[in-house]
PDB file of C-alpha atoms in Angstrom:
ATOM      1  CA  MET A   1     -48.514  13.859 -15.120  1.00  0.00           C
ATOM      2  CA  THR A   2     -50.631  13.740 -17.591  1.00  0.00           C
ATOM      3  CA  PHE A   3     -53.120  16.602 -17.147  1.00  0.00           C
ATOM      4  CA  PHE A   4     -56.899  16.383 -17.404  1.00  0.00           C
ATOM      5  CA  HIS A   5     -59.238  19.293 -16.102  1.00  0.00           C
ATOM      6  CA  THR A   6     -62.978  19.781 -16.119  1.00  0.00           C
ATOM      7  CA  PHE A   7     -64.449  22.834 -16.063  1.00  0.00           C
ATOM      8  CA  ARG A   8     -66.750  25.485 -16.569  1.00  0.00           C
ATOM      9  CA  LEU A   9     -65.787  29.260 -18.257  1.00  0.00           C
ATOM     10  CA  PRO A  10     -66.892  31.294 -21.058  1.00  0.00           C
ATOM     11  CA  LEU A  11     -65.374  29.852 -24.531  1.00  0.00           C
ATOM     12  CA  ARG A  12     -64.309  33.019 -26.405  1.00  0.00           C
ATOM     13  CA  ARG A  13     -62.746  33.069 -29.637  1.00  0.00           C
ATOM     14  CA  ARG A  14     -59.132  34.826 -29.105  1.00  0.00           C
ATOM     15  CA  PRO A  15     -55.932  34.141 -31.842  1.00  0.00           C
ATOM     16  CA  LEU A  16     -53.273  32.199 -30.777  1.00  0.00           C
ATOM     17  CA  HIS A  17     -50.309  33.639 -30.419  1.00  0.00           C
ATOM     18  CA  THR A  18     -49.765  32.779 -26.739  1.00  0.00           C
ATOM     19  CA  PHE A  19     -48.087  29.590 -28.611  1.00  0.00           C
ATOM     20  CA  GLY A  20     -43.928  30.068 -28.201  1.00  0.00           C
ATOM     21  CA  HIS A  21     -42.505  28.143 -29.880  1.00  0.00           C
ATOM     22  CA  ARG A  22     -42.227  24.613 -31.472  1.00  0.00           C
ATOM     23  CA  HIS A  23     -41.021  21.126 -30.004  1.00  0.00           C
ATOM     24  CA  SER A  24     -39.001  19.656 -32.497  1.00  0.00           C
ATOM     25  CA  SER A  25     -35.764  18.913 -30.944  1.00  0.00           C
ATOM     26  CA  SER A  26     -35.419  15.439 -30.069  1.00  0.00           C
ATOM     27  CA  SER A  27     -34.140  16.570 -26.440  1.00  0.00           C
ATOM     28  CA  THR A  28     -34.278  13.779 -24.064  1.00  0.00           C
ATOM     29  CA  ASN A  29     -36.946  15.383 -21.719  1.00  0.00           C
ATOM     30  CA  PRO A  30     -39.455  17.510 -22.371  1.00  0.00           C
ATOM     31  CA  GLN A  31     -39.115  20.885 -20.402  1.00  0.00           C
ATOM     32  CA  HIS A  32     -41.963  22.522 -20.648  1.00  0.00           C
ATOM     33  CA  PRO A  33     -45.511  22.440 -19.191  1.00  0.00           C
ATOM     34  CA  ILE A  34     -48.233  22.901 -22.177  1.00  0.00           C
ATOM     35  CA  TYR A  35     -47.829  21.618 -25.588  1.00  0.00           C
ATOM     36  CA  VAL A  36     -50.834  21.373 -28.332  1.00  0.00           C
ATOM     37  CA  SER A  37     -49.827  19.037 -31.380  1.00  0.00           C
ATOM     38  CA  ARG A  38     -50.970  20.213 -34.738  1.00  0.00           C
ATOM     39  CA  SER A  39     -50.689  16.575 -36.079  1.00  0.00           C
ATOM     40  CA  THR A  40     -53.936  14.848 -36.524  1.00  0.00           C
ATOM     41  CA  ASN A  41     -52.345  11.360 -36.154  1.00  0.00           C
ATOM     42  CA  PRO A  42     -53.370   8.859 -33.664  1.00  0.00           C
ATOM     43  CA  TYR A  43     -50.267   6.747 -33.685  1.00  0.00           C
ATOM     44  CA  PHE A  44     -48.223   9.575 -33.172  1.00  0.00           C
ATOM     45  CA  ASN A  45     -50.139  11.575 -30.479  1.00  0.00           C
ATOM     46  CA  LEU A  46     -50.977   8.742 -27.908  1.00  0.00           C
ATOM     47  CA  THR A  47     -46.900   7.594 -28.618  1.00  0.00           C
ATOM     48  CA  TYR A  48     -45.904  11.454 -27.883  1.00  0.00           C
ATOM     49  CA  GLU A  49     -48.284  11.588 -24.760  1.00  0.00           C
ATOM     50  CA  ASP A  50     -47.036   8.659 -23.777  1.00  0.00           C
ATOM     51  CA  TRP A  51     -43.261   9.930 -23.856  1.00  0.00           C
ATOM     52  CA  LEU A  52     -44.565  13.071 -22.356  1.00  0.00           C
ATOM     53  CA  PHE A  53     -45.776  10.866 -19.726  1.00  0.00           C
ATOM     54  CA  ARG A  54     -42.859   9.102 -18.529  1.00  0.00           C
ATOM     55  CA  HIS A  55     -40.516  11.317 -19.060  1.00  0.00           C
ATOM     56  CA  LYS A  56     -41.994  14.838 -17.636  1.00  0.00           C
ATOM     57  CA  ASP A  57     -40.977  15.499 -13.782  1.00  0.00           C
ATOM     58  CA  VAL A  58     -44.553  13.899 -12.209  1.00  0.00           C
ATOM     59  CA  LYS A  59     -43.829  16.783  -9.660  1.00  0.00           C
ATOM     60  CA  GLU A  60     -44.658  18.849 -12.087  1.00  0.00           C
ATOM     61  CA  PRO A  61     -47.974  19.654 -14.106  1.00  0.00           C
ATOM     62  CA  LEU A  62     -48.278  18.863 -17.909  1.00  0.00           C
ATOM     63  CA  LEU A  63     -51.014  19.851 -19.905  1.00  0.00           C
ATOM     64  CA  LEU A  64     -51.453  17.929 -23.538  1.00  0.00           C
ATOM     65  CA  ILE A  65     -53.795  19.022 -26.064  1.00  0.00           C
ATOM     66  CA  TYR A  66     -54.600  17.053 -29.330  1.00  0.00           C
ATOM     67  CA  ARG A  67     -57.206  15.764 -31.579  1.00  0.00           C
ATOM     68  CA  ASP A  68     -57.163  13.079 -34.243  1.00  0.00           C
ATOM     69  CA  ASP A  69     -58.157  11.835 -36.881  1.00  0.00           C
ATOM     70  CA  PRO A  70     -61.538   9.185 -36.892  1.00  0.00           C
ATOM     71  CA  CYS A  71     -59.992   5.966 -34.726  1.00  0.00           C
ATOM     72  CA  VAL A  72     -61.566   3.742 -31.783  1.00  0.00           C
ATOM     73  CA  VAL A  73     -59.041   3.855 -29.095  1.00  0.00           C
ATOM     74  CA  ILE A  74     -59.687   1.321 -26.075  1.00  0.00           C
ATOM     75  CA  GLY A  75     -57.664   1.441 -22.713  1.00  0.00           C
ATOM     76  CA  ARG A  76     -54.429  -0.389 -22.103  1.00  0.00           C
ATOM     77  CA  ASN A  77     -55.858  -3.180 -19.951  1.00  0.00           C
ATOM     78  CA  GLN A  78     -59.487  -3.522 -21.945  1.00  0.00           C
ATOM     79  CA  ASN A  79     -60.698  -6.450 -24.402  1.00  0.00           C
ATOM     80  CA  PRO A  80     -61.339  -5.454 -27.798  1.00  0.00           C
ATOM     81  CA  TRP A  81     -63.704  -7.980 -28.691  1.00  0.00           C
ATOM     82  CA  LYS A  82     -65.730  -6.681 -25.536  1.00  0.00           C
ATOM     83  CA  GLU A  83     -65.290  -2.401 -25.817  1.00  0.00           C
ATOM     84  CA  VAL A  84     -65.036  -2.370 -29.661  1.00  0.00           C
ATOM     85  CA  ASN A  85     -68.018  -3.179 -32.480  1.00  0.00           C
ATOM     86  CA  PHE A  86     -65.875  -4.486 -35.569  1.00  0.00           C
ATOM     87  CA  ASP A  87     -68.736  -4.831 -37.653  1.00  0.00           C
ATOM     88  CA  ALA A  88     -69.711  -0.812 -37.595  1.00  0.00           C
ATOM     89  CA  LEU A  89     -65.499  -0.686 -36.850  1.00  0.00           C
ATOM     90  CA  ARG A  90     -65.829  -1.957 -40.740  1.00  0.00           C
ATOM     91  CA  ALA A  91     -68.216  -0.913 -42.180  1.00  0.00           C
ATOM     92  CA  ARG A  92     -65.861   2.495 -42.072  1.00  0.00           C
ATOM     93  CA  PRO A  93     -62.778   1.546 -44.034  1.00  0.00           C
ATOM     94  CA  GLY A  94     -59.590   3.623 -42.828  1.00  0.00           C
ATOM     95  CA  VAL A  95     -60.569   4.036 -39.053  1.00  0.00           C
ATOM     96  CA  PRO A  96     -58.785   2.173 -37.252  1.00  0.00           C
ATOM     97  CA  PHE A  97     -59.038   0.556 -33.927  1.00  0.00           C
ATOM     98  CA  ILE A  98     -55.791   1.436 -31.083  1.00  0.00           C
ATOM     99  CA  ARG A  99     -54.596   0.380 -27.452  1.00  0.00           C
ATOM    100  CA  ARG A 100     -53.350   3.216 -25.835  1.00  0.00           C
ATOM    101  CA  ARG A 101     -50.417   2.646 -23.577  1.00  0.00           C
ATOM    102  CA  SER A 102     -52.842   4.288 -20.019  1.00  0.00           C
ATOM    103  CA  GLY A 103     -55.321   2.915 -18.630  1.00  0.00           C
ATOM    104  CA  GLY A 104     -59.449   4.462 -19.123  1.00  0.00           C
ATOM    105  CA  GLY A 105     -62.333   3.492 -20.943  1.00  0.00           C
ATOM    106  CA  THR A 106     -63.949   3.394 -24.279  1.00  0.00           C
ATOM    107  CA  VAL A 107     -67.702   2.673 -24.955  1.00  0.00           C
ATOM    108  CA  TYR A 108     -68.950  -0.776 -26.663  1.00  0.00           C
ATOM    109  CA  HIS A 109     -70.438  -3.158 -24.399  1.00  0.00           C
ATOM    110  CA  GLU A 110     -71.313  -7.560 -24.768  1.00  0.00           C
ATOM    111  CA  THR A 111     -72.128 -10.078 -22.392  1.00  0.00           C
ATOM    112  CA  MET A 112     -68.381 -11.367 -21.492  1.00  0.00           C
ATOM    113  CA  ILE A 113     -66.274 -12.414 -18.759  1.00  0.00           C
ATOM    114  CA  THR A 114     -63.276 -10.913 -18.017  1.00  0.00           C
ATOM    115  CA  ARG A 115     -59.703 -10.369 -16.579  1.00  0.00           C
ATOM    116  CA  GLY A 116     -59.765  -6.911 -18.257  1.00  0.00           C
ATOM    117  CA  VAL A 117     -61.008  -2.759 -17.008  1.00  0.00           C
ATOM    118  CA  PRO A 118     -64.302  -2.537 -18.299  1.00  0.00           C
ATOM    119  CA  SER A 119     -66.163   0.745 -19.384  1.00  0.00           C
ATOM    120  CA  ILE A 120     -68.638   2.889 -17.071  1.00  0.00           C
ATOM    121  CA  ARG A 121     -70.585   4.551 -18.869  1.00  0.00           C
ATOM    122  CA  SER A 122     -70.769   8.556 -18.953  1.00  0.00           C
ATOM    123  CA  PRO A 123     -73.057  10.965 -20.945  1.00  0.00           C
ATOM    124  CA  VAL A 124     -70.939  12.530 -22.855  1.00  0.00           C
ATOM    125  CA  CYS A 125     -71.990  15.317 -25.451  1.00  0.00           C
ATOM    126  CA  ASN A 126     -70.151  17.713 -28.220  1.00  0.00           C
ATOM    127  CA  ILE A 127     -69.345  21.190 -26.698  1.00  0.00           C
ATOM    128  CA  GLN A 128     -70.997  22.875 -29.806  1.00  0.00           C
ATOM    129  CA  GLN A 129     -74.761  21.898 -28.273  1.00  0.00           C
ATOM    130  CA  SER A 130     -74.023  24.406 -25.833  1.00  0.00           C
ATOM    131  CA  ASN A 131     -72.325  26.554 -27.744  1.00  0.00           C
ATOM    132  CA  LEU A 132     -72.272  26.762 -31.953  1.00  0.00           C
ATOM    133  CA  ASN A 133     -69.514  29.795 -31.669  1.00  0.00           C
ATOM    134  CA  VAL A 134     -66.594  26.676 -30.166  1.00  0.00           C
ATOM    135  CA  ASP A 135     -64.151  25.233 -32.613  1.00  0.00           C
ATOM    136  CA  HIS A 136     -60.884  23.224 -31.977  1.00  0.00           C
ATOM    137  CA  ASP A 137     -58.931  27.082 -31.080  1.00  0.00           C
ATOM    138  CA  SER A 138     -61.423  28.575 -29.087  1.00  0.00           C
ATOM    139  CA  PHE A 139     -61.155  25.941 -26.829  1.00  0.00           C
ATOM    140  CA  THR A 140     -57.289  25.018 -26.884  1.00  0.00           C
ATOM    141  CA  ALA A 141     -57.156  28.759 -25.580  1.00  0.00           C
ATOM    142  CA  ALA A 142     -59.581  28.647 -23.197  1.00  0.00           C
ATOM    143  CA  VAL A 143     -58.651  25.033 -21.654  1.00  0.00           C
ATOM    144  CA  VAL A 144     -54.709  26.706 -22.101  1.00  0.00           C
ATOM    145  CA  ASP A 145     -56.041  30.251 -20.096  1.00  0.00           C
ATOM    146  CA  GLU A 146     -57.586  28.077 -17.102  1.00  0.00           C
ATOM    147  CA  PHE A 147     -54.246  25.431 -17.154  1.00  0.00           C
ATOM    148  CA  ARG A 148     -52.301  28.074 -16.487  1.00  0.00           C
ATOM    149  CA  LYS A 149     -54.257  29.956 -13.584  1.00  0.00           C
ATOM    150  CA  GLU A 150     -54.937  27.227 -11.826  1.00  0.00           C
ATOM    151  CA  TYR A 151     -51.480  26.643 -11.799  1.00  0.00           C
ATOM    152  CA  GLY A 152     -50.089  29.944 -11.734  1.00  0.00           C
ATOM    153  CA  ILE A 153     -48.023  29.016 -15.217  1.00  0.00           C
ATOM    154  CA  ASN A 154     -46.855  31.976 -17.490  1.00  0.00           C
ATOM    155  CA  GLU A 155     -44.813  30.140 -20.398  1.00  0.00           C
ATOM    156  CA  ASP A 156     -45.918  29.942 -23.566  1.00  0.00           C
ATOM    157  CA  VAL A 157     -47.310  27.054 -25.240  1.00  0.00           C
ATOM    158  CA  VAL A 158     -45.087  24.318 -27.478  1.00  0.00           C
ATOM    159  CA  GLU A 159     -46.503  23.715 -30.286  1.00  0.00           C
ATOM    160  CA  VAL A 160     -46.218  19.930 -31.142  1.00  0.00           C
ATOM    161  CA  GLU A 161     -45.141  18.770 -35.062  1.00  0.00           C
ATOM    162  CA  GLU A 162     -44.848  15.621 -36.731  1.00  0.00           C
ATOM    163  CA  SER A 163     -41.356  16.201 -37.667  1.00  0.00           C
ATOM    164  CA  ASP A 164     -38.310  14.134 -38.493  1.00  0.00           C
ATOM    165  CA  ASP A 165     -36.753  14.784 -35.245  1.00  0.00           C
ATOM    166  CA  LEU A 166     -39.435  13.745 -33.251  1.00  0.00           C
ATOM    167  CA  LEU A 167     -40.382  10.932 -34.951  1.00  0.00           C
ATOM    168  CA  SER A 168     -36.054  10.012 -34.949  1.00  0.00           C
ATOM    169  CA  ILE A 169     -36.387   9.759 -31.088  1.00  0.00           C
ATOM    170  CA  ASP A 170     -36.220   5.780 -30.323  1.00  0.00           C
ATOM    171  CA  TYR A 171     -39.302   5.840 -27.297  1.00  0.00           C
ATOM    172  CA  ILE A 172     -41.325   7.668 -30.690  1.00  0.00           C
ATOM    173  CA  LYS A 173     -40.251   5.601 -33.350  1.00  0.00           C
ATOM    174  CA  LYS A 174     -40.478   1.993 -31.620  1.00  0.00           C
ATOM    175  CA  GLY A 175     -43.772   2.832 -29.820  1.00  0.00           C
ATOM    176  CA  MET A 176     -45.468   4.733 -33.302  1.00  0.00           C
ATOM    177  CA  SER A 177     -44.536   0.871 -35.125  1.00  0.00           C
ATOM    178  CA  GLU A 178     -45.675  -0.966 -32.461  1.00  0.00           C
ATOM    179  CA  LEU A 179     -49.216   0.542 -31.492  1.00  0.00           C
ATOM    180  CA  PRO A 180     -50.136  -0.879 -35.187  1.00  0.00           C
ATOM    181  CA  THR A 181     -49.092  -4.282 -34.320  1.00  0.00           C
ATOM    182  CA  TRP A 182     -51.028  -7.748 -33.806  1.00  0.00           C
ATOM    183  CA  GLU A 183     -49.043  -8.416 -30.710  1.00  0.00           C
ATOM    184  CA  TRP A 184     -49.472  -4.538 -29.466  1.00  0.00           C
ATOM    185  CA  ALA A 185     -53.681  -4.388 -30.063  1.00  0.00           C
ATOM    186  CA  TYR A 186     -54.724  -8.126 -29.333  1.00  0.00           C
ATOM    187  CA  GLY A 187     -51.767  -9.588 -27.924  1.00  0.00           C
ATOM    188  CA  GLN A 188     -51.755  -7.793 -24.766  1.00  0.00           C
ATOM    189  CA  THR A 189     -55.636  -8.808 -24.317  1.00  0.00           C
ATOM    190  CA  PRO A 190     -56.196 -10.003 -20.504  1.00  0.00           C
ATOM    191  CA  GLU A 191     -57.614 -13.187 -19.987  1.00  0.00           C
ATOM    192  CA  PHE A 192     -61.079 -13.921 -20.879  1.00  0.00           C
ATOM    193  CA  THR A 193     -63.643 -16.318 -21.226  1.00  0.00           C
ATOM    194  CA  TYR A 194     -66.508 -15.854 -23.506  1.00  0.00           C
ATOM    195  CA  THR A 195     -69.700 -18.239 -23.791  1.00  0.00           C
ATOM    196  CA  VAL A 196     -72.052 -18.799 -26.666  1.00  0.00           C
ATOM    197  CA  ASP A 197     -74.986 -20.831 -27.632  1.00  0.00           C
ATOM    198  CA  ASN A 198     -76.849 -21.618 -30.869  1.00  0.00           C
ATOM    199  CA  THR A 199     -79.769 -23.814 -32.302  1.00  0.00           C
ATOM    200  CA  PHE A 200     -78.732 -25.442 -35.622  1.00  0.00           C
ATOM    201  CA  SER A 201     -81.385 -27.911 -37.669  1.00  0.00           C
ATOM    202  CA  TRP A 202     -79.196 -31.164 -36.327  1.00  0.00           C
ATOM    203  CA  GLY A 203     -79.682 -29.949 -32.803  1.00  0.00           C
ATOM    204  CA  LYS A 204     -77.964 -26.799 -30.198  1.00  0.00           C
ATOM    205  CA  ILE A 205     -74.051 -26.338 -29.300  1.00  0.00           C
ATOM    206  CA  MET A 206     -72.816 -24.669 -26.629  1.00  0.00           C
ATOM    207  CA  ALA A 207     -68.843 -23.061 -26.784  1.00  0.00           C
ATOM    208  CA  LYS A 208     -66.795 -21.931 -24.434  1.00  0.00           C
ATOM    209  CA  LEU A 209     -63.652 -20.118 -25.696  1.00  0.00           C
ATOM    210  CA  HIS A 210     -61.050 -19.420 -22.755  1.00  0.00           C
ATOM    211  CA  SER A 211     -58.178 -16.891 -24.381  1.00  0.00           C
ATOM    212  CA  LYS A 212     -55.300 -15.332 -23.301  1.00  0.00           C
ATOM    213  CA  HIS A 213     -53.247 -12.432 -24.920  1.00  0.00           C
ATOM    214  CA  GLY A 214     -55.056 -12.955 -27.898  1.00  0.00           C
ATOM    215  CA  LEU A 215     -54.517 -17.101 -28.158  1.00  0.00           C
ATOM    216  CA  ILE A 216     -57.798 -19.174 -27.634  1.00  0.00           C
ATOM    217  CA  LEU A 217     -56.005 -21.723 -24.590  1.00  0.00           C
ATOM    218  CA  SER A 218     -59.154 -23.543 -24.829  1.00  0.00           C
ATOM    219  CA  CYS A 219     -62.500 -24.643 -26.579  1.00  0.00           C
ATOM    220  CA  THR A 220     -65.658 -26.598 -25.164  1.00  0.00           C
ATOM    221  CA  LEU A 221     -68.060 -27.518 -27.366  1.00  0.00           C
ATOM    222  CA  ASN A 222     -71.344 -29.303 -25.864  1.00  0.00           C
ATOM    223  CA  VAL A 223     -73.540 -30.781 -27.971  1.00  0.00           C
ATOM    224  CA  THR A 224     -77.803 -31.477 -26.965  1.00  0.00           C
ATOM    225  CA  GLU A 225     -80.662 -32.739 -28.950  1.00  0.00           C
ATOM    226  CA  SER A 226     -78.448 -33.214 -31.842  1.00  0.00           C
ATOM    227  CA  HIS A 227     -79.361 -35.773 -34.998  1.00  0.00           C
ATOM    228  CA  LEU A 228     -75.824 -36.073 -36.061  1.00  0.00           C
ATOM    229  CA  SER A 229     -74.179 -39.875 -36.404  1.00  0.00           C
ATOM    230  CA  ALA A 230     -71.482 -40.187 -34.169  1.00  0.00           C
ATOM    231  CA  GLU A 231     -69.248 -39.896 -36.804  1.00  0.00           C
ATOM    232  CA  ASP A 232     -70.713 -35.864 -38.256  1.00  0.00           C
ATOM    233  CA  ALA A 233     -70.121 -35.470 -34.057  1.00  0.00           C
ATOM    234  CA  GLU A 234     -66.771 -36.428 -33.501  1.00  0.00           C
ATOM    235  CA  HIS A 235     -65.773 -33.775 -37.135  1.00  0.00           C
ATOM    236  CA  VAL A 236     -68.111 -31.324 -34.425  1.00  0.00           C
ATOM    237  CA  PHE A 237     -65.759 -32.090 -31.794  1.00  0.00           C
ATOM    238  CA  GLN A 238     -62.449 -31.892 -33.678  1.00  0.00           C
ATOM    239  CA  LEU A 239     -62.840 -28.599 -34.401  1.00  0.00           C
ATOM    240  CA  ALA A 240     -62.518 -27.523 -30.570  1.00  0.00           C
ATOM    241  CA  LYS A 241     -59.153 -28.627 -30.390  1.00  0.00           C
ATOM    242  CA  ALA A 242     -58.096 -27.537 -34.115  1.00  0.00           C
ATOM    243  CA  LEU A 243     -58.768 -23.992 -32.431  1.00  0.00           C
ATOM    244  CA  GLU A 244     -56.701 -24.046 -29.321  1.00  0.00           C
ATOM    245  CA  GLY A 245     -53.753 -22.020 -29.771  1.00  0.00           C
ATOM    246  CA  GLN A 246     -55.209 -20.302 -32.361  1.00  0.00           C
ATOM    247  CA  ARG A 247     -55.625 -15.905 -32.447  1.00  0.00           C
ATOM    248  CA  TYR A 248     -58.681 -15.317 -31.721  1.00  0.00           C
ATOM    249  CA  GLY A 249     -60.806 -13.722 -34.306  1.00  0.00           C
ATOM    250  CA  PHE A 250     -58.179 -14.480 -36.844  1.00  0.00           C
ATOM    251  CA  ILE A 251     -59.232 -17.754 -37.755  1.00  0.00           C
ATOM    252  CA  ASP A 252     -56.832 -19.469 -39.444  1.00  0.00           C
ATOM    253  CA  ASP A 253     -59.116 -22.105 -42.503  1.00  0.00           C
ATOM    254  CA  PRO A 254     -56.242 -24.222 -43.721  1.00  0.00           C
ATOM    255  CA  ARG A 255     -56.205 -25.743 -39.764  1.00  0.00           C
ATOM    256  CA  MET A 256     -59.762 -26.438 -39.547  1.00  0.00           C
ATOM    257  CA  PRO A 257     -61.087 -29.964 -40.136  1.00  0.00           C
ATOM    258  CA  ALA A 258     -64.025 -28.990 -41.526  1.00  0.00           C
ATOM    259  CA  THR A 259     -65.229 -32.114 -43.401  1.00  0.00           C
ATOM    260  CA  ASN A 260     -69.130 -32.132 -43.017  1.00  0.00           C
ATOM    261  CA  LYS A 261     -71.951 -29.938 -43.659  1.00  0.00           C
ATOM    262  CA  ALA A 262     -72.041 -29.702 -39.619  1.00  0.00           C
ATOM    263  CA  ALA A 263     -68.458 -29.441 -39.126  1.00  0.00           C
ATOM    264  CA  LEU A 264     -68.731 -26.514 -41.496  1.00  0.00           C
ATOM    265  CA  SER A 265     -72.222 -24.735 -40.364  1.00  0.00           C
ATOM    266  CA  VAL A 266     -70.074 -24.590 -36.393  1.00  0.00           C
ATOM    267  CA  SER A 267     -66.868 -23.508 -37.534  1.00  0.00           C
ATOM    268  CA  SER A 268     -68.630 -20.495 -39.867  1.00  0.00           C
ATOM    269  CA  TRP A 269     -70.401 -19.676 -36.472  1.00  0.00           C
ATOM    270  CA  LEU A 270     -67.433 -19.509 -34.179  1.00  0.00           C
ATOM    271  CA  LYS A 271     -65.840 -17.539 -37.141  1.00  0.00           C
ATOM    272  CA  THR A 272     -68.441 -15.159 -37.008  1.00  0.00           C
ATOM    273  CA  VAL A 273     -68.882 -15.216 -32.811  1.00  0.00           C
ATOM    274  CA  MET A 274     -65.359 -13.928 -32.401  1.00  0.00           C
ATOM    275  CA  SER A 275     -65.236 -11.314 -35.145  1.00  0.00           C
TER     276      SER A 275
END
């Protein structure tokens, strides 16, 4: 199993001379207990982690340490529209959000009824707040030392490079290709219902959006205190039907029958609340 251990110990700087060899072989099964990735590619590290988890003997202790380029990672069964602040994410071009294959949580919350697994707020801090001399190598060495003591392990660390040999492993190659796709990132989202309301110059509207696997199953619109004509109101209600089957958050404008001012305003609002 993948190992994570919380502990207190002095974080002293030391050379990583105990790092014995590199993992560059396309061996079917991992044979060692301690791995440190030198890649900062989150798609590689998350896929390699999953490969280790599924191919390492579950009875043996396993430690993998890696760090990633900036990214937002959500758990396997989480809802990205509940967990990710997409406005903030879009303000940082090049920072992706990735759905990993294991469980766990993220940090952003918003009101939404969902069958996904919500994040639990936990206090976190940067370890350098306690020790300014800590860097990645010294932290890694300290974790490795503690892991060895805990499990009585004397083996060297295996350094992991994003090598052609590893990338040629079918499981890793397919996994890295799948993580960035819409089908995985959004299409694995559990079923949820999102109810929102808004006030326009012509009246109030409530929308109830029901989605599963990233697709809109239904949209119910309820208009109150309306000053719309029957014809204009019908154009608004046609939007609900047009949304069915579309990708939540990725609305196809040509399919939206927004032919008057009221319908256009509702269409624009719905796209905003789903973004």
